[in-house]
Coordinates of C-alpha atoms and ligand atoms in Angstrom, one line a residue:
M420 CA 0.0 0.0 0.0
T421 CA 1.2 3.5 -0.8
T422 CA 1.0 5.6 2.4
A423 CA 0.6 9.4 2.9
A424 CA 4.2 9.5 4.0
D425 CA 5.4 7.7 0.8
L426 CA 3.5 10.4 -1.2
K427 CA 4.9 13.2 0.8
A428 CA 8.5 11.9 0.2
M429 CA 7.8 12.0 -3.5
R430 CA 7.4 15.8 -3.5
L431 CA 4.6 15.5 -6.1
G432 CA 4.5 18.6 -8.3
E433 CA 8.2 19.2 -8.3
V434 CA 10.1 18.7 -11.6
R435 CA 12.4 15.8 -10.6
T436 CA 14.7 13.6 -12.7
D437 CA 15.7 11.4 -9.8
W438 CA 12.6 9.2 -9.5
R439 CA 13.1 5.7 -8.1
L440 CA 11.3 2.8 -9.8
E441 CA 9.6 2.1 -6.5
D442 CA 8.1 5.6 -6.6
V443 CA 6.6 4.9 -10.0
R444 CA 5.3 1.5 -8.9
A445 CA 3.8 3.1 -5.8
L446 CA 1.9 5.7 -7.9
F447 CA 0.5 2.9 -10.1
A448 CA -0.6 1.1 -6.9
L449 CA -2.7 4.1 -5.7
P450 CA -6.5 3.8 -5.5
F451 CA -7.8 5.1 -8.8
A452 CA -9.5 8.2 -7.3
D453 CA -6.4 9.2 -5.3
L454 CA -4.2 8.8 -8.4
L455 CA -6.5 11.0 -10.5
F456 CA -6.9 13.5 -7.8
H457 CA -3.2 14.1 -7.5
A458 CA -2.7 14.0 -11.2
Q459 CA -5.4 16.6 -11.8
R460 CA -4.0 18.8 -9.1
V461 CA -0.5 18.7 -10.5
H462 CA -2.0 19.3 -14.0
R463 CA -3.9 22.4 -12.9
D464 CA -0.7 23.8 -11.2
N465 CA 1.0 23.8 -14.6
F466 CA -1.6 24.0 -17.4
D467 CA -5.0 25.3 -18.2
P468 CA -7.0 22.0 -17.6
N469 CA -9.4 22.8 -20.5
E470 CA -6.8 23.4 -23.1
V471 CA -5.5 20.7 -25.4
Q472 CA -2.6 21.1 -27.9
I473 CA -3.5 19.9 -31.4
S474 CA -1.1 18.3 -33.8
T475 CA -1.8 16.8 -37.2
L476 CA 0.3 13.9 -38.6
L477 CA 1.4 13.3 -42.2
S478 CA 3.3 10.3 -43.5
I479 CA 5.8 11.9 -45.9
K480 CA 7.4 8.5 -46.8
T481 CA 5.3 5.4 -46.3
G482 CA 6.2 1.7 -46.0
A483 CA 9.1 -0.4 -47.2
C484 CA 11.0 0.2 -43.9
P485 CA 14.0 -2.1 -43.3
E486 CA 13.4 -2.2 -39.5
D487 CA 11.4 -5.0 -37.8
C488 CA 9.3 -3.2 -35.2
A489 CA 6.7 -5.8 -34.4
Y490 CA 3.8 -3.3 -34.2
C491 CA 4.4 -1.5 -37.4
S492 CA 2.4 -1.6 -40.7
Q493 CA 5.4 -0.2 -42.5
S494 CA 8.0 -2.8 -42.0
I495 CA 9.0 -4.5 -45.2
R496 CA 9.2 -7.8 -43.2
F497 CA 5.5 -8.2 -42.7
E498 CA 2.7 -8.7 -45.2
T499 CA 0.3 -5.9 -44.2
G500 CA -1.0 -5.0 -47.6
L501 CA 0.2 -1.4 -47.2
K502 CA 1.0 0.5 -50.4
S503 CA 4.5 2.0 -50.2
E504 CA 4.9 5.7 -51.2
P505 CA 8.2 7.5 -51.9
L506 CA 9.0 10.8 -50.2
L507 CA 6.3 13.3 -51.0
N508 CA 7.3 16.5 -52.8
L509 CA 7.4 19.9 -51.1
D510 CA 4.1 21.1 -52.8
E511 CA 2.2 18.1 -51.6
V512 CA 3.4 18.6 -48.1
M513 CA 2.7 22.3 -48.0
Q514 CA -0.9 21.7 -49.3
K515 CA -1.5 19.2 -46.4
A516 CA 0.0 21.6 -43.9
R517 CA -2.2 24.4 -45.0
T518 CA -5.3 22.2 -44.6
A519 CA -4.1 21.1 -41.2
R520 CA -3.6 24.8 -40.2
A521 CA -7.1 25.7 -41.5
N522 CA -8.5 22.9 -39.4
G523 CA -7.0 24.3 -36.3
A524 CA -3.7 22.3 -35.8
T525 CA -0.9 24.3 -34.3
R526 CA 1.8 21.7 -34.9
F527 CA 2.5 19.7 -38.1
C528 CA 4.2 16.4 -37.5
M529 CA 5.8 14.6 -40.5
G530 CA 6.8 10.9 -40.2
A531 CA 9.0 8.9 -42.5
A532 CA 9.5 5.1 -42.6
Y533 CA 13.3 5.3 -42.4
R534 CA 15.8 3.5 -40.2
S535 CA 17.8 6.8 -40.5
P536 CA 17.5 9.5 -43.2
K537 CA 20.1 9.6 -46.0
P538 CA 21.7 13.0 -46.9
K539 CA 19.5 13.7 -49.9
Q540 CA 16.4 12.8 -48.0
L541 CA 17.3 15.0 -45.1
A542 CA 18.0 17.9 -47.4
Q543 CA 14.4 17.5 -48.9
I544 CA 12.9 17.2 -45.5
I545 CA 14.7 20.3 -44.3
E546 CA 12.9 22.3 -47.1
M547 CA 9.6 20.9 -45.8
V548 CA 10.4 22.0 -42.2
K549 CA 11.3 25.5 -43.4
G550 CA 8.1 25.7 -45.5
V551 CA 5.8 24.6 -42.7
R552 CA 7.4 27.0 -40.3
E553 CA 6.7 29.9 -42.6
L554 CA 3.0 29.0 -42.3
G555 CA 3.3 29.9 -38.6
M556 CA 3.0 26.3 -37.4
E557 CA 5.3 24.4 -35.0
T558 CA 7.1 21.6 -36.8
C559 CA 7.9 18.1 -35.7
V560 CA 9.5 15.2 -37.6
T561 CA 10.1 11.6 -36.9
L562 CA 12.7 10.0 -39.2
G563 CA 14.4 7.2 -37.2
M564 CA 17.9 7.4 -35.9
L565 CA 19.9 10.7 -36.1
N566 CA 23.5 11.5 -35.4
A567 CA 24.7 14.8 -34.0
Q568 CA 25.2 16.5 -37.4
Q569 CA 21.8 15.5 -38.7
A570 CA 20.2 16.8 -35.5
Q571 CA 22.1 20.1 -35.9
D572 CA 21.1 20.5 -39.5
L573 CA 17.4 20.1 -38.5
K574 CA 17.9 22.6 -35.7
D575 CA 19.4 25.1 -38.1
A576 CA 16.3 24.6 -40.4
G577 CA 14.2 25.7 -37.4
L578 CA 12.7 22.4 -36.4
D579 CA 10.8 22.6 -33.1
Y580 CA 10.4 19.0 -32.1
Y581 CA 11.8 15.6 -32.9
N582 CA 9.7 12.5 -32.2
H583 CA 11.6 9.3 -31.3
N584 CA 9.9 6.9 -28.9
L585 CA 11.4 4.4 -26.5
D586 CA 8.3 2.4 -27.1
T587 CA 8.5 0.1 -24.0
S588 CA 10.9 -0.9 -21.2
E589 CA 14.5 -1.8 -22.0
S590 CA 13.9 -5.5 -21.2
Y591 CA 10.7 -5.9 -23.2
Y592 CA 12.1 -3.9 -26.1
K593 CA 14.1 -6.9 -27.3
E594 CA 10.9 -8.8 -27.9
I595 CA 9.6 -6.0 -30.1
I596 CA 12.5 -4.8 -32.2
T597 CA 15.8 -6.5 -33.0
T598 CA 17.2 -4.2 -35.7
R599 CA 18.3 -1.5 -33.3
T600 CA 18.9 -1.3 -29.6
Y601 CA 17.5 0.7 -26.7
Q602 CA 20.9 2.4 -26.5
D603 CA 20.6 3.5 -30.1
R604 CA 17.3 5.2 -29.2
L605 CA 18.8 6.9 -26.2
D606 CA 21.8 8.1 -28.3
T607 CA 19.4 9.7 -30.8
L608 CA 17.5 11.4 -28.0
Q609 CA 20.7 12.7 -26.7
A610 CA 21.8 14.1 -30.1
V611 CA 18.4 15.8 -30.5
R612 CA 18.6 17.3 -27.0
D613 CA 22.2 18.4 -27.5
A614 CA 21.2 20.2 -30.7
G615 CA 18.6 22.2 -28.8
I616 CA 15.5 20.6 -30.4
K617 CA 12.6 19.9 -28.2
V618 CA 12.1 16.2 -27.5
C619 CA 8.9 14.2 -28.1
C620 CA 9.3 10.8 -26.7
G621 CA 6.9 8.2 -25.3
G622 CA 5.8 4.7 -25.9
I623 CA 3.0 2.2 -26.8
L624 CA 0.7 0.3 -24.5
G625 CA -1.0 -3.0 -25.5
M626 CA 2.0 -4.9 -26.9
G627 CA 1.7 -7.6 -24.3
E628 CA 3.9 -5.8 -21.8
S629 CA 3.5 -6.1 -18.0
E630 CA 2.7 -3.3 -15.6
L631 CA 6.3 -3.4 -14.6
D632 CA 7.4 -2.7 -18.2
R633 CA 5.0 0.3 -18.2
A634 CA 6.5 1.6 -15.0
Q635 CA 10.0 1.0 -16.3
L636 CA 9.2 2.9 -19.5
L637 CA 7.9 5.9 -17.6
H638 CA 10.8 5.7 -15.1
T639 CA 13.3 5.9 -18.0
L640 CA 11.5 8.8 -19.6
A641 CA 11.2 10.7 -16.3
T642 CA 14.9 10.1 -15.4
L643 CA 16.4 11.4 -18.7
P644 CA 18.7 14.3 -18.0
Q645 CA 15.7 16.5 -18.9
H646 CA 12.1 15.5 -19.3
P647 CA 10.8 15.2 -22.9
E648 CA 8.7 18.3 -23.6
S649 CA 6.1 16.1 -25.2
V650 CA 5.3 12.5 -24.1
P651 CA 3.1 10.5 -26.6
V652 CA 1.3 7.6 -25.0
N653 CA 0.1 5.4 -27.8
Q654 CA -2.3 2.5 -27.6
L655 CA -1.3 -0.2 -30.1
M656 CA -3.2 0.1 -33.4
Q657 CA -3.4 -3.5 -34.3
V658 CA -2.4 -4.1 -37.9
A659 CA -3.2 -7.4 -39.6
G660 CA 0.0 -9.1 -40.7
T661 CA 2.2 -7.7 -37.9
P662 CA 3.4 -10.1 -35.2
L663 CA 1.5 -8.1 -32.6
H664 CA -1.9 -8.4 -34.3
G665 CA -4.2 -10.1 -31.8
S666 CA -2.4 -8.9 -28.7
K667 CA -4.4 -8.6 -25.5
K668 CA -6.1 -5.2 -25.5
V669 CA -5.2 -2.7 -22.8
E670 CA -7.8 -2.3 -20.0
P671 CA -9.1 1.3 -20.5
L672 CA -8.6 2.1 -16.8
E673 CA -5.0 0.9 -16.9
F674 CA -4.5 3.2 -19.9
V675 CA -5.9 6.1 -17.8
R676 CA -3.7 5.2 -14.9
T677 CA -0.6 5.3 -17.1
I678 CA -1.5 8.8 -18.3
A679 CA -2.0 9.9 -14.7
V680 CA 1.4 8.5 -13.6
A681 CA 3.1 10.2 -16.6
R682 CA 1.5 13.5 -15.6
L683 CA 2.8 13.1 -12.0
L684 CA 6.3 12.1 -13.0
M685 CA 6.7 14.9 -15.7
P686 CA 4.5 17.8 -14.4
R687 CA 5.4 20.3 -17.1
S688 CA 5.4 18.1 -20.2
H689 CA 2.6 17.8 -22.6
V690 CA 1.2 14.3 -22.3
R691 CA -0.3 13.2 -25.7
L692 CA -3.2 10.9 -25.8
S693 CA -1.8 9.6 -29.1
A694 CA -2.6 6.6 -31.3
G695 CA -5.6 4.5 -30.4
R696 CA -8.3 7.1 -29.7
S697 CA -10.4 5.5 -32.5
D698 CA -10.8 2.4 -30.3
M699 CA -11.6 4.4 -27.1
S700 CA -15.0 5.6 -25.9
D701 CA -15.6 9.3 -25.2
E702 CA -15.7 8.4 -21.5
T703 CA -12.2 6.9 -21.6
Q704 CA -10.8 9.9 -23.4
A705 CA -12.5 12.2 -20.9
L706 CA -10.8 10.3 -18.1
C707 CA -7.5 10.6 -19.9
F708 CA -7.9 14.4 -20.1
L709 CA -8.8 14.4 -16.4
A710 CA -5.7 12.4 -15.7
G711 CA -3.6 15.1 -17.3
A712 CA -3.4 14.3 -21.0
N713 CA -3.3 17.7 -22.9
S714 CA -2.4 16.9 -26.4
I715 CA -3.8 14.9 -29.3
F716 CA -3.5 14.1 -32.9
Y717 CA -6.4 15.6 -34.8
G718 CA -7.4 14.6 -38.3
D719 CA -8.9 11.3 -39.5
K720 CA -5.6 9.6 -40.3
L721 CA -2.5 8.9 -38.1
L722 CA 0.4 7.7 -40.3
T723 CA -1.2 4.7 -41.9
T724 CA -4.1 3.9 -39.6
E725 CA -7.3 5.6 -38.6
N726 CA -7.9 8.3 -36.1
P727 CA -11.4 9.6 -35.0
D728 CA -13.3 11.5 -37.5
E729 CA -12.8 15.3 -37.2
N730 CA -16.5 16.0 -36.6
H731 CA -16.6 13.4 -33.8
D732 CA -13.6 15.1 -32.1
L733 CA -15.2 18.6 -32.4
G734 CA -18.3 17.1 -30.8
L735 CA -16.2 15.6 -28.0
F736 CA -14.4 18.9 -27.4
E737 CA -17.7 20.7 -27.3
K738 CA -19.2 18.2 -24.8
L739 CA -16.1 18.5 -22.6
G740 CA -15.6 22.3 -22.9
I741 CA -12.1 21.8 -24.3
R742 CA -10.4 24.6 -26.2
R743 CA -7.4 24.5 -28.5
E744 CA -4.1 25.6 -27.0
E745 CA -2.6 28.4 -29.0
V746 CA 1.1 28.3 -29.9
A747 CA 3.4 30.1 -27.4
S748 CA 0.7 30.3 -24.8
A749 CA 3.2 29.8 -22.0
P750 CA 3.1 33.3 -20.5
A751 CA -0.6 33.4 -20.6
R752 CA -0.7 30.0 -19.1
C753 CA 1.3 31.2 -16.1
E754 CA -1.1 34.1 -15.5
R755 CA -4.1 31.8 -15.7
R756 CA -2.5 29.2 -13.5
A757 CA -3.6 30.8 -10.3
D758 CA -7.2 31.0 -11.5
H759 CA -7.3 27.2 -11.9
R760 CA -5.7 26.1 -8.7
N761 CA -8.6 26.1 -6.4
L762 CA -11.6 27.2 -8.3
P763 CA -14.3 25.0 -9.8
V764 CA -13.9 24.8 -13.5
G765 CA -17.0 26.9 -14.2
Q766 CA -15.7 29.8 -12.1
A767 CA -12.2 29.5 -13.5
L768 CA -13.6 29.8 -17.0
A769 CA -15.7 32.8 -16.2
Ligands
SAM1170 N1 10.5 5.2 -38.6 C1 10.6 6.2 -37.6 C2 10.8 5.5 -36.2 O1 10.4 4.4 -36.0 O2 11.5 6.1 -35.4 C3 9.4 7.1 -37.5 C4 8.0 6.7 -37.6 S1 7.4 5.5 -36.4 C5 5.9 5.1 -37.2 C6 7.0 6.5 -35.0 C7 6.4 5.8 -33.8 O3 5.0 5.5 -34.0 C8 7.0 4.5 -33.3 O4 8.1 4.7 -32.6 C9 5.8 3.9 -32.5 O5 6.0 4.3 -31.2 C10 4.6 4.6 -33.1 N2 3.8 3.6 -33.8 C11 4.1 2.9 -35.0 N3 3.2 2.0 -35.3 C12 2.3 2.0 -34.3 C13 1.1 1.3 -34.1 N4 0.7 0.4 -34.9 N5 0.4 1.6 -32.9 C14 0.8 2.5 -32.1 N6 1.9 3.3 -32.3 C15 2.6 3.0 -33.3
DTB1171 C1 3.8 8.8 -31.9 O1 4.1 8.5 -30.8 N1 2.7 8.3 -32.5 C2 2.6 8.8 -33.9 C3 3.8 9.7 -34.0 N2 4.5 9.5 -32.8 C4 4.6 9.6 -35.2 C5 2.5 7.6 -34.8 C6 1.3 6.7 -34.6 C7 1.3 5.7 -35.6 C8 0.1 4.8 -35.5 C9 0.2 3.8 -36.5 C10 0.0 4.2 -37.9 O2 -0.8 5.1 -38.3 O3 0.7 3.7 -38.8
SF4_1172 FE1 10.2 1.5 -39.6 FE2 9.5 3.3 -37.8 FE3 7.8 1.4 -38.5 FE4 9.9 0.7 -37.1 S1 8.2 2.1 -36.4 S2 9.2 -0.4 -38.9 S3 11.4 2.2 -37.9 S4 8.5 3.0 -39.8

């Protein structure tokens, strides 16, 4: 049992990178209402609880990936029926980015099915980053492994975020991917951080991992030298033909718990309720927002799989009174923070 003294010793709300695995496990073991109460309190101390950051995803190079990630539709090793597409040209990307902006996205995330980008590919992607930036949107790319020079080139182009997930715990990782190591992932994250690009890093639930694996994943993320600014928590999108198709589904309340623990461990990071929303009820998503999730992918497609229909999401935001977070809202957020600390939501919104 997690006692009040245990919780006090954890100094909840402080930004710490020295969490112990036992702390993470103790948070997972809290009664659900206590866990959500603490998570919501820490969330309100740092964010407007009714604002959600909106990103839109585009697959700029699809399929034929040499890696063997057991969850992925895009690996060349599995028969998933996915049609491969070469790198899109700049005009195609700009058109999609303009549409995303018109639909309210503030960040445009471009994903490519690479192990690591080649020089010519990176040069083309750099032009995309520059173009999307000129539209006034934040930019994010996910291109596989990067070295220090590649990260610096992306930084020089003005890239805001690099997404590179740890996916799961170090020990379970070997069951999921054999073509690159956990250390490779950590090295890429370090290169991105050293270049001064914001880090987007999280994982996937529903790959047959244990609760300990989930705790270890969150522990690794929360004990990096600096917390990732963005932490995507994906629920596996099961793809026929991949080895993980047919995996046991995540219990929705366990998913919510994981979001709440992520919020408590990384109080100032955006926690993204990422892939898998199309399989979740509105009620589960509402609990995720209550637990501290404050970012989503918006638009009816992720990279290769489905996301909720845009009209459905607009209806959900309306029902929940959720507003879109504007870019660079940090100063405004600090001013509003006090309003949200103790007031009921209705009063805080007034
Ligand atoms: N190829 C690059 C890489 O793996 O780093 C970038 C693209 S990859 C699709 C980005 C991330 O999406 C993966 O690390 C994984 O966490 C997530 N992802 C991929 N397929 C998924 C699926 N079927 N369900 C949930 N998340 C998935
Ligand atoms: C992340 O954590 N989730 C996104 C993004 N980073 C690149 C990808 C989700 C992919 C879901 C499966 C697909 O659509 O292929
Ligand atoms: Fe390739 Fe990325 Fe899919 Fe792994 S997750 S198979 S690296 S596209």
